[in-house]
PDB file of C-alpha atoms in Angstrom:
ATOM      1  CA  MET Q   1       0.036   0.027   0.036  1.00  0.00           C
ATOM      2  CA  ILE Q   2       1.240   3.595  -0.815  1.00  0.00           C
ATOM      3  CA  GLU Q   3       2.301   5.436   2.250  1.00  0.00           C
ATOM      4  CA  VAL Q   4       0.827   8.929   2.391  1.00  0.00           C
ATOM      5  CA  ALA Q   5       1.072  11.585   5.122  1.00  0.00           C
ATOM      6  CA  SER Q   6      -1.921  11.603   7.539  1.00  0.00           C
ATOM      7  CA  ARG Q   7      -4.247  14.743   7.541  1.00  0.00           C
ATOM      8  CA  THR Q   8      -3.733  16.899  10.611  1.00  0.00           C
ATOM      9  CA  ASP Q   9      -7.252  17.593  11.049  1.00  0.00           C
ATOM     10  CA  GLN Q  10      -8.502  13.898  10.702  1.00  0.00           C
ATOM     11  CA  LYS Q  11      -9.972  12.412  14.113  1.00  0.00           C
ATOM     12  CA  ILE Q  12      -9.210   8.879  15.310  1.00  0.00           C
ATOM     13  CA  ILE Q  13     -10.706   6.969  18.132  1.00  0.00           C
ATOM     14  CA  GLN Q  14     -10.594   3.420  19.103  1.00  0.00           C
ATOM     15  CA  ILE Q  15     -13.389   1.474  20.476  1.00  0.00           C
ATOM     16  CA  VAL Q  16     -12.011  -1.576  22.386  1.00  0.00           C
ATOM     17  CA  GLY Q  17     -13.338  -4.453  24.584  1.00  0.00           C
ATOM     18  CA  TYR Q  18     -13.342  -8.177  24.646  1.00  0.00           C
ATOM     19  CA  LYS Q  19     -14.853 -10.333  22.183  1.00  0.00           C
ATOM     20  CA  ASN Q  20     -18.689 -10.068  22.093  1.00  0.00           C
ATOM     21  CA  SER Q  21     -18.650  -6.878  24.290  1.00  0.00           C
ATOM     22  CA  GLY Q  22     -20.694  -5.021  21.709  1.00  0.00           C
ATOM     23  CA  LYS Q  23     -18.001  -2.906  19.871  1.00  0.00           C
ATOM     24  CA  THR Q  24     -19.414  -3.502  16.451  1.00  0.00           C
ATOM     25  CA  THR Q  25     -23.083  -2.981  17.611  1.00  0.00           C
ATOM     26  CA  LEU Q  26     -22.083   0.293  19.243  1.00  0.00           C
ATOM     27  CA  ILE Q  27     -20.104   1.681  16.351  1.00  0.00           C
ATOM     28  CA  SER Q  28     -23.113   0.622  14.211  1.00  0.00           C
ATOM     29  CA  ARG Q  29     -25.346   2.831  16.176  1.00  0.00           C
ATOM     30  CA  LEU Q  30     -22.860   5.776  16.383  1.00  0.00           C
ATOM     31  CA  ILE Q  31     -22.343   6.061  12.644  1.00  0.00           C
ATOM     32  CA  PRO Q  32     -25.815   7.259  11.557  1.00  0.00           C
ATOM     33  CA  ILE Q  33     -25.413  10.004  14.283  1.00  0.00           C
ATOM     34  CA  LEU Q  34     -22.034  11.110  12.910  1.00  0.00           C
ATOM     35  CA  ASN Q  35     -23.387  10.858   9.402  1.00  0.00           C
ATOM     36  CA  ASP Q  36     -26.265  13.446  10.368  1.00  0.00           C
ATOM     37  CA  MET Q  37     -23.415  15.604  11.596  1.00  0.00           C
ATOM     38  CA  ASN Q  38     -21.976  15.476   8.161  1.00  0.00           C
ATOM     39  CA  TYR Q  39     -18.809  13.504   9.250  1.00  0.00           C
ATOM     40  CA  LYS Q  40     -17.445  11.189   6.589  1.00  0.00           C
ATOM     41  CA  ILE Q  41     -16.602   7.812   8.582  1.00  0.00           C
ATOM     42  CA  ALA Q  42     -14.308   5.156   8.043  1.00  0.00           C
ATOM     43  CA  VAL Q  43     -13.923   2.051  10.213  1.00  0.00           C
ATOM     44  CA  ILE Q  44     -10.965  -0.117  10.514  1.00  0.00           C
ATOM     45  CA  LYS Q  45     -11.803  -3.476  12.394  1.00  0.00           C
ATOM     46  CA  HIS Q  46      -9.040  -5.647  13.702  1.00  0.00           C
ATOM     47  CA  ASP Q  47      -9.684  -9.521  13.650  1.00  0.00           C
ATOM     48  CA  VAL Q  48      -7.040 -11.592  15.514  1.00  0.00           C
ATOM     49  CA  HIS Q  49      -8.681 -14.749  14.493  1.00  0.00           C
ATOM     50  CA  GLY Q  50      -8.351 -14.159  10.651  1.00  0.00           C
ATOM     51  CA  PHE Q  51     -11.139 -13.720   8.107  1.00  0.00           C
ATOM     52  CA  ASP Q  52     -12.062 -14.139   4.588  1.00  0.00           C
ATOM     53  CA  SER Q  53     -14.611 -11.822   3.201  1.00  0.00           C
ATOM     54  CA  ASP Q  54     -14.178 -13.087  -0.499  1.00  0.00           C
ATOM     55  CA  VAL Q  55     -16.945 -15.494  -1.447  1.00  0.00           C
ATOM     56  CA  GLU Q  56     -16.204 -18.802  -3.103  1.00  0.00           C
ATOM     57  CA  GLY Q  57     -17.267 -18.566  -6.843  1.00  0.00           C
ATOM     58  CA  THR Q  58     -16.560 -15.065  -7.473  1.00  0.00           C
ATOM     59  CA  ASP Q  59     -13.803 -13.763  -9.834  1.00  0.00           C
ATOM     60  CA  THR Q  60     -11.725 -12.159  -7.165  1.00  0.00           C
ATOM     61  CA  TYR Q  61     -11.847 -15.447  -5.224  1.00  0.00           C
ATOM     62  CA  LYS Q  62     -10.730 -17.525  -8.213  1.00  0.00           C
ATOM     63  CA  LEU Q  63      -7.714 -15.112  -8.832  1.00  0.00           C
ATOM     64  CA  ARG Q  64      -6.636 -15.442  -5.134  1.00  0.00           C
ATOM     65  CA  GLN Q  65      -7.060 -19.192  -5.396  1.00  0.00           C
ATOM     66  CA  ALA Q  66      -4.841 -19.214  -8.366  1.00  0.00           C
ATOM     67  CA  GLY Q  67      -2.291 -17.505  -6.506  1.00  0.00           C
ATOM     68  CA  ALA Q  68      -2.636 -13.611  -6.776  1.00  0.00           C
ATOM     69  CA  LEU Q  69      -1.258 -12.028  -3.661  1.00  0.00           C
ATOM     70  CA  ALA Q  70      -3.435  -9.021  -4.117  1.00  0.00           C
ATOM     71  CA  THR Q  71      -6.756  -8.556  -5.837  1.00  0.00           C
ATOM     72  CA  ALA Q  72      -8.735  -5.252  -6.289  1.00  0.00           C
ATOM     73  CA  ILE Q  73     -12.243  -4.934  -7.561  1.00  0.00           C
ATOM     74  CA  THR Q  74     -14.169  -1.608  -8.312  1.00  0.00           C
ATOM     75  CA  SER Q  75     -17.392  -0.517  -9.581  1.00  0.00           C
ATOM     76  CA  PRO Q  76     -19.262   2.916  -9.536  1.00  0.00           C
ATOM     77  CA  TRP Q  77     -20.547   2.147  -6.089  1.00  0.00           C
ATOM     78  CA  ARG Q  78     -17.868   0.216  -4.098  1.00  0.00           C
ATOM     79  CA  THR Q  79     -14.166  -0.657  -4.142  1.00  0.00           C
ATOM     80  CA  ALA Q  80     -12.554  -3.743  -2.285  1.00  0.00           C
ATOM     81  CA  ILE Q  81      -8.998  -4.544  -2.003  1.00  0.00           C
ATOM     82  CA  MET Q  82      -7.767  -7.956  -0.684  1.00  0.00           C
ATOM     83  CA  GLU Q  83      -4.053  -8.663   0.077  1.00  0.00           C
ATOM     84  CA  GLU Q  84      -2.533 -11.893   1.498  1.00  0.00           C
ATOM     85  CA  ARG Q  85      -0.603  -9.905   4.187  1.00  0.00           C
ATOM     86  CA  GLU Q  86      -1.185  -7.933   7.180  1.00  0.00           C
ATOM     87  CA  THR Q  87      -1.468  -4.221   6.673  1.00  0.00           C
ATOM     88  CA  SER Q  88      -0.383  -1.626   9.422  1.00  0.00           C
ATOM     89  CA  VAL Q  89      -3.019   0.412  11.230  1.00  0.00           C
ATOM     90  CA  GLN Q  90      -1.049   3.526  10.188  1.00  0.00           C
ATOM     91  CA  SER Q  91      -1.099   2.398   6.562  1.00  0.00           C
ATOM     92  CA  LEU Q  92      -4.923   2.045   6.601  1.00  0.00           C
ATOM     93  CA  ILE Q  93      -5.385   5.283   8.419  1.00  0.00           C
ATOM     94  CA  ASP Q  94      -3.234   6.867   5.513  1.00  0.00           C
ATOM     95  CA  TYR Q  95      -5.318   5.160   3.013  1.00  0.00           C
ATOM     96  CA  PHE Q  96      -8.579   6.837   4.446  1.00  0.00           C
ATOM     97  CA  ARG Q  97      -6.965  10.222   4.734  1.00  0.00           C
ATOM     98  CA  GLU Q  98     -10.020  11.828   2.901  1.00  0.00           C
ATOM     99  CA  TYR Q  99     -12.281  10.753   5.885  1.00  0.00           C
ATOM    100  CA  ASP Q 100     -13.004  13.021   8.787  1.00  0.00           C
ATOM    101  CA  LEU Q 101     -13.167  10.345  11.445  1.00  0.00           C
ATOM    102  CA  VAL Q 102     -11.667   6.927  11.559  1.00  0.00           C
ATOM    103  CA  ILE Q 103     -12.836   4.420  14.047  1.00  0.00           C
ATOM    104  CA  LEU Q 104     -10.627   1.625  14.990  1.00  0.00           C
ATOM    105  CA  GLU Q 105     -12.540  -1.414  16.220  1.00  0.00           C
ATOM    106  CA  GLY Q 106     -10.110  -3.138  18.572  1.00  0.00           C
ATOM    107  CA  PHE Q 107      -6.324  -2.820  18.134  1.00  0.00           C
ATOM    108  CA  LYS Q 108      -6.132  -2.304  21.986  1.00  0.00           C
ATOM    109  CA  GLN Q 109      -2.283  -1.668  21.859  1.00  0.00           C
ATOM    110  CA  GLU Q 110      -2.525   1.256  19.488  1.00  0.00           C
ATOM    111  CA  GLU Q 111      -1.841   4.813  20.723  1.00  0.00           C
ATOM    112  CA  TYR Q 112      -5.076   6.705  19.984  1.00  0.00           C
ATOM    113  CA  PRO Q 113      -8.048   7.871  22.323  1.00  0.00           C
ATOM    114  CA  LYS Q 114      -9.974   4.742  23.497  1.00  0.00           C
ATOM    115  CA  LEU Q 115     -13.507   4.044  24.644  1.00  0.00           C
ATOM    116  CA  VAL Q 116     -13.395   0.786  26.489  1.00  0.00           C
ATOM    117  CA  LEU Q 117     -16.528  -1.347  26.694  1.00  0.00           C
ATOM    118  CA  VAL Q 118     -17.066  -3.006  29.990  1.00  0.00           C
ATOM    119  CA  THR Q 119     -19.696  -5.882  30.303  1.00  0.00           C
ATOM    120  CA  SER Q 120     -18.328  -7.485  33.755  1.00  0.00           C
ATOM    121  CA  THR Q 121     -16.125  -6.490  36.442  1.00  0.00           C
ATOM    122  CA  GLU Q 122     -13.252  -8.387  34.774  1.00  0.00           C
ATOM    123  CA  ASP Q 123     -13.303  -6.081  31.827  1.00  0.00           C
ATOM    124  CA  MET Q 124     -12.232  -3.174  34.287  1.00  0.00           C
ATOM    125  CA  GLN Q 125      -8.746  -4.339  34.084  1.00  0.00           C
ATOM    126  CA  LEU Q 126      -8.399  -3.213  30.394  1.00  0.00           C
ATOM    127  CA  VAL Q 127      -9.191   0.511  31.497  1.00  0.00           C
ATOM    128  CA  ARG Q 128      -6.161   0.236  33.823  1.00  0.00           C
ATOM    129  CA  GLU Q 129      -3.856  -1.650  31.353  1.00  0.00           C
ATOM    130  CA  LEU Q 130      -4.406   0.297  28.040  1.00  0.00           C
ATOM    131  CA  SER Q 131      -3.050   3.728  26.995  1.00  0.00           C
ATOM    132  CA  GLN Q 132      -5.125   6.885  26.177  1.00  0.00           C
ATOM    133  CA  VAL Q 133      -8.410   5.609  27.656  1.00  0.00           C
ATOM    134  CA  ILE Q 134     -10.824   8.675  27.755  1.00  0.00           C
ATOM    135  CA  GLY Q 135     -14.062   6.891  28.496  1.00  0.00           C
ATOM    136  CA  ILE Q 136     -15.846   3.789  29.631  1.00  0.00           C
ATOM    137  CA  VAL Q 137     -19.135   2.494  27.979  1.00  0.00           C
ATOM    138  CA  TYR Q 138     -20.964  -0.204  29.996  1.00  0.00           C
ATOM    139  CA  ARG Q 139     -23.709  -2.514  29.389  1.00  0.00           C
ATOM    140  CA  GLY Q 140     -25.354  -5.397  31.234  1.00  0.00           C
ATOM    141  CA  LEU Q 141     -24.138  -4.746  34.749  1.00  0.00           C
ATOM    142  CA  ASN Q 142     -25.906  -5.245  37.859  1.00  0.00           C
ATOM    143  CA  ASP Q 143     -26.078  -2.440  40.495  1.00  0.00           C
ATOM    144  CA  LYS Q 144     -23.051  -3.568  42.297  1.00  0.00           C
ATOM    145  CA  GLU Q 145     -20.869  -3.901  39.157  1.00  0.00           C
ATOM    146  CA  ARG Q 146     -22.139  -0.424  38.056  1.00  0.00           C
ATOM    147  CA  ASP Q 147     -20.964   0.984  41.314  1.00  0.00           C
ATOM    148  CA  LEU Q 148     -17.695  -0.343  40.948  1.00  0.00           C
ATOM    149  CA  VAL Q 149     -17.433   0.888  37.141  1.00  0.00           C
ATOM    150  CA  LEU Q 150     -18.576   4.315  38.470  1.00  0.00           C
ATOM    151  CA  ALA Q 151     -15.761   4.205  41.240  1.00  0.00           C
ATOM    152  CA  LEU Q 152     -13.239   3.382  38.652  1.00  0.00           C
ATOM    153  CA  SER Q 153     -14.251   6.106  36.214  1.00  0.00           C
ATOM    154  CA  ILE Q 154     -13.960   8.611  39.035  1.00  0.00           C
ATOM    155  CA  GLU Q 155     -10.601   7.212  40.186  1.00  0.00           C
ATOM    156  CA  GLU Q 156      -9.210   7.416  36.701  1.00  0.00           C
ATOM    157  CA  ARG Q 157     -11.182  10.615  35.725  1.00  0.00           C
ATOM    158  CA  LEU Q 158     -12.787   9.002  32.778  1.00  0.00           C
ATOM    159  CA  GLN Q 159     -16.403   9.904  31.317  1.00  0.00           C
ATOM    160  CA  LEU Q 160     -18.737   7.022  31.989  1.00  0.00           C
ATOM    161  CA  PHE Q 161     -21.575   6.098  29.483  1.00  0.00           C
ATOM    162  CA  GLU Q 162     -24.383   3.485  29.516  1.00  0.00           C
ATOM    163  CA  VAL Q 163     -24.267   1.653  26.290  1.00  0.00           C
ATOM    164  CA  LYS Q 164     -27.391   3.163  24.830  1.00  0.00           C
ATOM    165  CA  GLN Q 165     -26.345   6.933  25.452  1.00  0.00           C
ATOM    166  CA  ASP Q 166     -25.468   7.159  21.837  1.00  0.00           C
ATOM    167  CA  ARG Q 167     -25.706  10.929  21.183  1.00  0.00           C
ATOM    168  CA  GLU Q 168     -23.871  11.540  24.474  1.00  0.00           C
ATOM    169  CA  ILE Q 169     -21.115   9.317  23.344  1.00  0.00           C
ATOM    170  CA  VAL Q 170     -20.826  10.924  20.021  1.00  0.00           C
ATOM    171  CA  ASN Q 171     -20.749  14.370  21.486  1.00  0.00           C
ATOM    172  CA  PHE Q 172     -18.215  13.262  23.851  1.00  0.00           C
ATOM    173  CA  MET Q 173     -16.037  11.649  21.169  1.00  0.00           C
ATOM    174  CA  ILE Q 174     -16.151  14.728  18.866  1.00  0.00           C
ATOM    175  CA  GLY Q 175     -15.478  17.246  21.839  1.00  0.00           C
ATOM    176  CA  SER Q 176     -12.429  15.092  23.022  1.00  0.00           C
ATOM    177  CA  LEU Q 177     -10.695  14.564  19.759  1.00  0.00           C
TER     178      LEU Q 177
END
């Protein structure tokens, strides 16, 4: 991929949490609000388990199966690029330089502002371990667990949100970046 300097006005935020914590669901609810605010959004999703988004029987699938290390397909509505290698987060951010906001789903160890999803008291350790945490988004906690997360947010001076506070989360994100 071609390396290009990042925009200085581009906003980048990470949404992190353990598997099945609701990262994709939360991001899917935030995007329409951001679109209504006229932000051009790009999302980069991390998958430590590997993936294949190409479908058996398509031309690009056949070309990859034949040994092409990279394929691209484009139409008037969509472009897809598949490479048989890992691409750095920075290269992907650079690729999306025309977008106002890049949301990184996962990539816990990257050095960008983070919202951490907490679904149990065990998840609270992430808040302490990760860098650049700016807020906690919780869901499915009982009263005792919620009190513990509240105490942690106060101790760490972090904003705290219930997962359904979509508009408040968006306003906080935009104001914090």
